[in-house]
CSV table of C-alpha atoms in Angstrom, one decimal:
chain,number,residue,atom,x,y,z
A,9,ASN,CA,28.2,-28.8,-11.2
A,10,LEU,CA,29.7,-28.2,-14.6
A,11,ALA,CA,27.6,-31.0,-16.0
A,12,CYS,CA,24.5,-29.3,-14.7
A,13,VAL,CA,25.6,-26.0,-16.2
A,14,ARG,CA,26.1,-27.6,-19.6
A,15,ARG,CA,22.8,-29.4,-19.4
A,16,ALA,CA,21.0,-26.1,-18.5
A,17,LYS,CA,22.6,-24.5,-21.5
A,18,ILE,CA,21.3,-27.2,-23.8
A,19,LEU,CA,17.8,-26.6,-22.3
A,20,ASP,CA,18.2,-22.9,-22.9
A,21,MET,CA,18.2,-22.2,-19.2
A,22,GLY,CA,20.1,-19.3,-17.6
A,23,VAL,CA,22.5,-20.2,-14.8
A,24,PHE,CA,23.4,-17.6,-12.1
A,25,GLN,CA,26.9,-18.0,-10.7
A,26,ILE,CA,27.4,-16.6,-7.2
A,27,SER,CA,30.7,-15.0,-6.1
A,28,PRO,CA,33.1,-16.3,-8.8
A,29,PHE,CA,35.7,-13.7,-8.0
A,30,ASP,CA,35.8,-14.3,-4.2
A,31,LYS,CA,34.9,-18.0,-3.9
A,32,GLY,CA,36.7,-18.6,-7.2
A,33,GLY,CA,40.0,-17.6,-5.8
A,34,LYS,CA,39.9,-14.1,-4.2
A,35,LEU,CA,40.9,-12.7,-7.6
A,36,TYR,CA,40.9,-9.2,-6.3
A,37,LYS,CA,44.1,-10.3,-4.4
A,38,PRO,CA,45.5,-12.8,-7.0
A,39,SER,CA,48.5,-14.9,-6.5
A,40,ALA,CA,51.6,-14.0,-8.5
A,41,THR,CA,51.4,-17.3,-10.4
A,42,VAL,CA,47.8,-16.7,-11.5
A,43,ALA,CA,48.4,-13.1,-12.4
A,44,LYS,CA,51.5,-13.9,-14.5
A,45,ALA,CA,49.8,-16.8,-16.2
A,46,ILE,CA,46.8,-14.7,-17.3
A,47,GLY,CA,49.1,-12.0,-18.5
A,48,HIS,CA,48.8,-8.2,-18.8
A,49,GLN,CA,46.1,-8.2,-21.4
A,50,LEU,CA,43.4,-9.5,-19.0
A,51,THR,CA,43.1,-9.1,-15.2
A,52,PRO,CA,42.3,-12.2,-13.2
A,53,ILE,CA,38.8,-10.9,-12.5
A,54,GLY,CA,38.3,-10.1,-16.2
A,55,PHE,CA,39.6,-13.6,-17.1
A,56,ALA,CA,37.3,-15.3,-14.6
A,57,ALA,CA,34.2,-13.4,-16.0
A,58,LEU,CA,35.0,-14.3,-19.6
A,59,HIS,CA,35.9,-17.9,-18.6
A,60,SER,CA,32.5,-18.2,-16.8
A,61,TRP,CA,30.5,-16.8,-19.6
A,62,LYS,CA,32.3,-18.1,-22.7
A,63,THR,CA,34.0,-21.4,-21.6
A,64,LEU,CA,31.7,-22.7,-18.8
A,65,GLY,CA,28.4,-21.3,-20.1
A,66,PHE,CA,27.2,-19.3,-17.1
A,67,HIS,CA,24.5,-16.8,-17.9
A,68,THR,CA,25.0,-14.3,-15.0
A,69,VAL,CA,27.7,-13.7,-12.4
A,70,SER,CA,27.4,-11.8,-9.1
A,71,VAL,CA,29.9,-9.1,-8.1
A,72,GLY,CA,30.6,-8.1,-4.5
A,73,LEU,CA,31.6,-4.5,-4.4
A,74,ALA,CA,32.5,-1.8,-1.9
A,75,ARG,CA,33.0,1.0,-4.4
A,76,PRO,CA,32.1,1.8,-8.0
A,77,SER,CA,35.6,0.9,-9.3
A,78,ASP,CA,35.0,-2.7,-8.2
A,79,LEU,CA,32.9,-3.1,-11.3
A,80,ASP,CA,35.6,-2.0,-13.7
A,81,GLU,CA,37.1,-5.4,-14.6
A,82,VAL,CA,33.7,-7.1,-15.0
A,83,LEU,CA,32.3,-4.4,-17.2
A,84,GLU,CA,35.4,-4.4,-19.3
A,85,ALA,CA,35.2,-8.1,-19.7
A,86,ALA,CA,31.6,-7.8,-20.8
A,87,CYS,CA,32.7,-5.2,-23.4
A,88,GLY,CA,35.2,-7.8,-24.7
A,89,PHE,CA,32.6,-10.6,-24.8
A,90,GLN,CA,32.5,-10.7,-28.6
A,91,ASN,CA,35.9,-9.2,-29.3
A,92,GLU,CA,38.1,-11.8,-31.1
A,93,LYS,CA,41.3,-10.4,-29.8
A,94,VAL,CA,40.1,-10.5,-26.2
A,95,LEU,CA,38.8,-14.0,-26.6
A,96,ASN,CA,42.1,-15.1,-28.0
A,97,TYR,CA,43.8,-13.7,-24.8
A,98,LEU,CA,41.2,-15.8,-22.8
A,99,GLU,CA,42.1,-19.0,-24.7
A,100,GLN,CA,45.8,-18.4,-24.2
A,101,ALA,CA,45.4,-17.8,-20.5
A,102,GLU,CA,43.3,-21.0,-20.1
A,103,VAL,CA,46.0,-23.0,-21.8
A,104,LYS,CA,48.8,-21.5,-19.6
A,105,LEU,CA,46.8,-22.3,-16.4
A,106,ARG,CA,46.2,-25.9,-17.5
A,107,ASN,CA,49.9,-26.4,-18.4
A,108,ILE,CA,51.0,-25.0,-15.0
A,109,ALA,CA,48.7,-27.5,-13.3
A,110,LYS,CA,50.2,-30.4,-15.3
A,111,GLU,CA,53.7,-29.2,-14.6
A,112,LYS,CA,53.3,-28.7,-10.9
A,113,LEU,CA,50.9,-31.6,-10.1
A,114,GLY,CA,51.7,-34.1,-12.8
A,115,THR,CA,49.4,-35.1,-15.7
A,116,GLU,CA,48.2,-38.3,-13.9
A,117,TRP,CA,47.2,-36.4,-10.8
A,118,CYS,CA,45.4,-33.7,-12.9
A,119,GLU,CA,43.4,-36.4,-14.6
A,120,LYS,CA,42.7,-38.8,-11.7
A,121,GLY,CA,43.5,-37.0,-8.4
A,122,LEU,CA,40.0,-35.7,-7.7
A,123,VAL,CA,38.2,-38.8,-9.2
A,124,ASN,CA,36.6,-41.6,-7.2
A,125,LEU,CA,36.5,-39.7,-4.0
A,126,PRO,CA,33.7,-40.1,-1.4
A,127,SER,CA,31.5,-37.2,-0.5
A,128,CYS,CA,31.5,-35.8,3.0
A,129,TYR,CA,27.9,-37.0,3.2
A,130,GLN,CA,29.1,-40.6,3.2
A,131,LYS,CA,29.2,-42.0,6.7
A,132,ASN,CA,32.6,-43.6,6.4
A,133,THR,CA,34.2,-40.2,5.8
A,134,ASN,CA,33.1,-39.0,9.3
A,135,GLY,CA,32.2,-35.8,7.6
A,136,ILE,CA,35.6,-35.0,6.3
A,137,ALA,CA,35.5,-33.0,3.0
A,138,ILE,CA,38.2,-35.1,1.3
A,139,GLY,CA,37.6,-33.8,-2.2
A,140,HIS,CA,37.5,-30.2,-1.1
A,141,ILE,CA,40.8,-30.6,0.9
A,142,LEU,CA,42.6,-32.2,-2.0
A,143,TRP,CA,41.3,-29.4,-4.3
A,144,LEU,CA,42.8,-26.8,-1.9
A,145,HIS,CA,46.1,-28.7,-2.1
A,146,ASN,CA,45.9,-28.4,-5.8
A,147,VAL,CA,45.3,-24.6,-5.9
A,148,CYS,CA,48.1,-24.1,-3.4
A,149,SER,CA,50.6,-26.3,-5.2
A,150,ALA,CA,49.8,-25.3,-8.7
A,151,TYR,CA,48.7,-21.7,-8.5
A,152,GLY,CA,50.1,-20.4,-5.2
A,153,MET,CA,46.7,-19.5,-3.9
A,154,PHE,CA,47.6,-19.8,-0.2
A,155,GLU,CA,45.5,-17.0,1.2
A,156,PHE,CA,42.4,-18.2,-0.6
A,157,ALA,CA,42.9,-21.8,0.4
A,158,LYS,CA,43.5,-20.9,4.0
A,159,GLU,CA,40.3,-19.0,4.1
A,160,ARG,CA,38.3,-21.8,2.6
A,161,TYR,CA,39.9,-24.4,4.9
A,162,ALA,CA,39.0,-22.2,8.0
A,163,ASN,CA,35.4,-22.9,7.1
A,164,LEU,CA,36.0,-26.6,7.2
A,165,GLU,CA,37.8,-26.3,10.5
A,166,SER,CA,35.0,-24.3,12.1
A,167,ALA,CA,32.3,-26.8,11.0
A,168,PRO,CA,30.1,-27.8,14.0
A,169,TRP,CA,30.9,-31.4,14.9
A,170,ASP,CA,30.5,-33.2,18.1
A,171,ASP,CA,32.0,-36.7,18.3
A,172,SER,CA,29.7,-37.6,21.2
A,173,LYS,CA,26.7,-37.3,18.8
A,174,SER,CA,25.7,-39.6,15.9
A,175,TYR,CA,26.9,-39.0,12.4
A,176,GLU,CA,23.2,-38.2,11.4
A,177,ALA,CA,22.9,-35.6,14.2
A,178,ASN,CA,26.1,-33.9,13.1
A,179,LEU,CA,25.0,-34.0,9.4
A,180,GLU,CA,21.9,-32.0,10.2
A,181,LYS,CA,24.1,-29.1,11.4
A,182,MET,CA,26.5,-29.2,8.4
A,183,SER,CA,26.5,-26.1,6.2
A,184,GLY,CA,25.2,-26.6,2.7
A,185,GLY,CA,27.4,-23.8,1.3
A,186,ASN,CA,30.7,-25.2,2.5
A,187,SER,CA,30.0,-28.8,3.4
A,188,GLY,CA,32.2,-31.0,5.5
A,189,ARG,CA,35.0,-30.5,8.0
A,190,GLY,CA,38.7,-30.5,8.0
A,191,PHE,CA,41.4,-33.2,8.4
A,192,GLN,CA,41.2,-35.4,11.6
A,193,PRO,CA,44.4,-37.1,12.5
A,194,ASP,CA,42.7,-40.2,14.0
A,195,GLN,CA,40.6,-40.8,10.8
A,196,ASP,CA,41.4,-44.1,9.0
A,197,PHE,CA,41.3,-43.4,5.3
A,198,THR,CA,42.0,-47.0,4.2
A,199,ASP,CA,38.4,-47.8,3.3
A,200,VAL,CA,37.5,-44.2,2.4
A,201,LEU,CA,40.1,-44.0,-0.3
A,202,LYS,CA,40.0,-47.6,-1.6
A,203,ASP,CA,38.7,-46.5,-5.0
A,204,HIS,CA,41.3,-43.8,-5.5
A,205,TYR,CA,44.1,-44.5,-8.0
A,206,ASN,CA,46.8,-43.6,-5.4
A,207,PRO,CA,45.4,-43.7,-1.9
A,208,GLU,CA,48.8,-43.2,-0.2
A,209,LEU,CA,49.5,-40.1,-2.2
A,210,ALA,CA,46.0,-38.7,-1.5
A,211,LYS,CA,46.5,-39.3,2.3
A,212,GLU,CA,49.8,-37.5,2.2
A,213,LYS,CA,48.3,-34.5,0.4
A,214,ILE,CA,45.3,-34.4,2.8
A,215,ALA,CA,47.6,-34.3,5.8
A,216,GLU,CA,49.9,-31.8,4.2
A,217,THR,CA,47.0,-29.5,3.4
A,218,HIS,CA,46.1,-29.5,7.1
A,219,ARG,CA,49.7,-28.6,8.0
A,220,TRP,CA,49.7,-25.7,5.6
A,221,LEU,CA,46.3,-24.3,6.2
A,222,LYS,CA,45.3,-25.1,9.8
A,223,LYS,CA,44.6,-22.3,12.3
A,224,GLY,CA,47.8,-20.5,13.1
A,225,SER,CA,49.7,-21.8,10.1
A,226,LYS,CA,50.0,-18.4,8.5
A,227,GLU,CA,52.3,-17.2,11.3
A,228,THR,CA,54.5,-20.3,10.9
A,229,PHE,CA,55.6,-19.3,7.4
A,230,THR,CA,58.1,-16.5,6.9
A,231,GLN,CA,57.9,-14.4,3.7
A,232,GLU,CA,61.0,-16.1,2.4
A,233,GLU,CA,59.3,-19.5,2.9
A,234,ARG,CA,56.1,-18.4,1.2
A,235,THR,CA,58.1,-17.1,-1.7
A,236,ALA,CA,60.0,-20.4,-2.0
A,237,MET,CA,56.6,-22.3,-2.0
A,238,GLY,CA,55.3,-20.0,-4.7
A,239,TRP,CA,52.7,-18.4,-2.5
A,240,GLU,CA,53.3,-14.8,-3.3
A,241,GLU,CA,50.5,-12.3,-3.8
A,242,ALA,CA,50.6,-10.2,-7.0
A,243,TYR,CA,48.7,-7.2,-5.7
A,244,SER,CA,45.5,-6.3,-3.8
A,245,LEU,CA,42.6,-4.3,-5.2
A,246,THR,CA,40.8,-4.3,-1.8
A,247,VAL,CA,42.5,-1.0,-0.9
A,248,TRP,CA,40.0,1.9,-0.6
A,249,GLU,CA,40.8,5.0,-2.5
A,250,GLU,CA,38.9,6.8,0.3
A,251,PHE,CA,40.6,4.8,3.1
A,252,ALA,CA,43.8,3.5,1.5
A,253,GLY,CA,45.3,0.3,2.9
A,254,ASP,CA,44.5,-3.4,3.4
A,255,PRO,CA,41.0,-3.5,4.9
A,256,SER,CA,42.1,-6.4,7.2
A,257,PHE,CA,44.1,-3.8,9.1
A,258,ILE,CA,41.4,-1.1,9.1
A,259,SER,CA,39.3,-1.0,12.3
A,260,PRO,CA,36.0,0.9,12.8
A,261,ALA,CA,37.8,2.9,15.5
A,262,LYS,CA,40.5,4.1,13.0
A,263,VAL,CA,37.9,5.1,10.4
A,264,ILE,CA,35.9,7.1,13.1
A,265,LEU,CA,39.2,8.7,14.3
A,266,GLN,CA,40.1,9.8,10.8
A,267,ASN,CA,36.7,11.4,10.4
A,268,LEU,CA,36.6,13.1,13.7
A,269,SER,CA,40.2,14.5,13.3
A,270,GLY,CA,39.6,15.7,9.8
A,271,GLY,CA,42.2,13.2,8.5
A,272,TRP,CA,45.0,14.0,10.9
A,273,PHE,CA,44.7,10.7,12.7
A,274,GLY,CA,43.4,7.3,11.9
A,275,ILE,CA,44.4,5.4,8.8
A,276,ASN,CA,45.5,7.7,6.0
A,277,ASN,CA,48.5,9.5,7.4
A,278,SER,CA,51.1,6.8,7.5
A,279,ARG,CA,53.6,6.4,4.6
A,280,ASP,CA,52.3,2.8,4.0
A,281,ARG,CA,48.8,4.0,3.6
A,282,LYS,CA,49.8,6.7,1.1
A,283,GLN,CA,51.8,4.2,-0.9
A,284,SER,CA,48.8,1.9,-0.9
A,285,LEU,CA,46.6,4.6,-2.1
A,286,SER,CA,49.0,5.4,-4.9
A,287,LYS,CA,49.2,1.8,-5.9
A,288,ALA,CA,45.4,1.4,-6.0
A,289,LYS,CA,45.0,4.3,-8.3
A,290,SER,CA,47.9,3.1,-10.5
A,291,LEU,CA,46.4,-0.4,-10.8
A,292,ARG,CA,42.9,1.0,-11.7
A,293,SER,CA,44.4,3.2,-14.3
A,294,SER,CA,46.5,0.4,-15.8
A,295,ILE,CA,43.4,-1.9,-15.9
A,296,ARG,CA,41.4,0.7,-17.7
A,297,SER,CA,44.0,1.6,-20.2
A,298,SER,CA,45.1,-1.9,-21.0
A,299,PHE,CA,41.6,-3.1,-21.7
A,300,ALA,CA,40.8,0.0,-23.7
A,301,SER,CA,43.7,-0.8,-26.1
A,302,THR,CA,42.1,-4.2,-26.9
A,303,SER,CA,38.6,-2.9,-27.5
């Protein structure tokens, strides 16, 4: 894909990047490793926007939003597009992230780990998204992006596949947006990985990724274990200032109850929700003030 983007730039063609902040790592809920590496001068979302525009050469990015403040980081990144100080922060963060990958994964794996892998569209893979699975192992191991990787792997696990049907028949049902399926214990990877520089290591990582991310795995890791693995979350900007709290715990019934009761019941009265609201406002204020100081 990057080769296509660079070629388009040479041909003076605009390239529209879809969902870089969600599909690019759920950067509104960044891992602690990513947030610390990028530093306090840029937010992960601001970094991703500038990285997409300046380093990769994308012309336009899409932003999913639920409230006006969800545009803050991207608009502030746009304001810093030609700011030398901001671009220096961008370069520093890129170097830090690359160095973290080399430290955690090893230089050789960084250079060769995702090279010479078959596509899930090749028949001998039986539809398994080998490259995608190994990439998810990378982002977990290097950057602690467990929640993001688990969400992406769930798409592979839910891919429609019927072993009683032919490969071609299954291929027709495969999603073009998140192609392939997850790890299958009975799959023989010997021929599939014959061109890889280290087939045994690749097989180990594929199986390990499945153990980490398969359905139900989130419940098997305690907070202490996740911390030890480097899978901590830095913060979450998904909290609503109107309905403070993690949206994954907000049900329509609770929202309706809050409205019908005038706020006495539902989702805003608990201590946790009030703390979440305070944190959301504090984060937004910090983001605005830190970027303003660099403009």
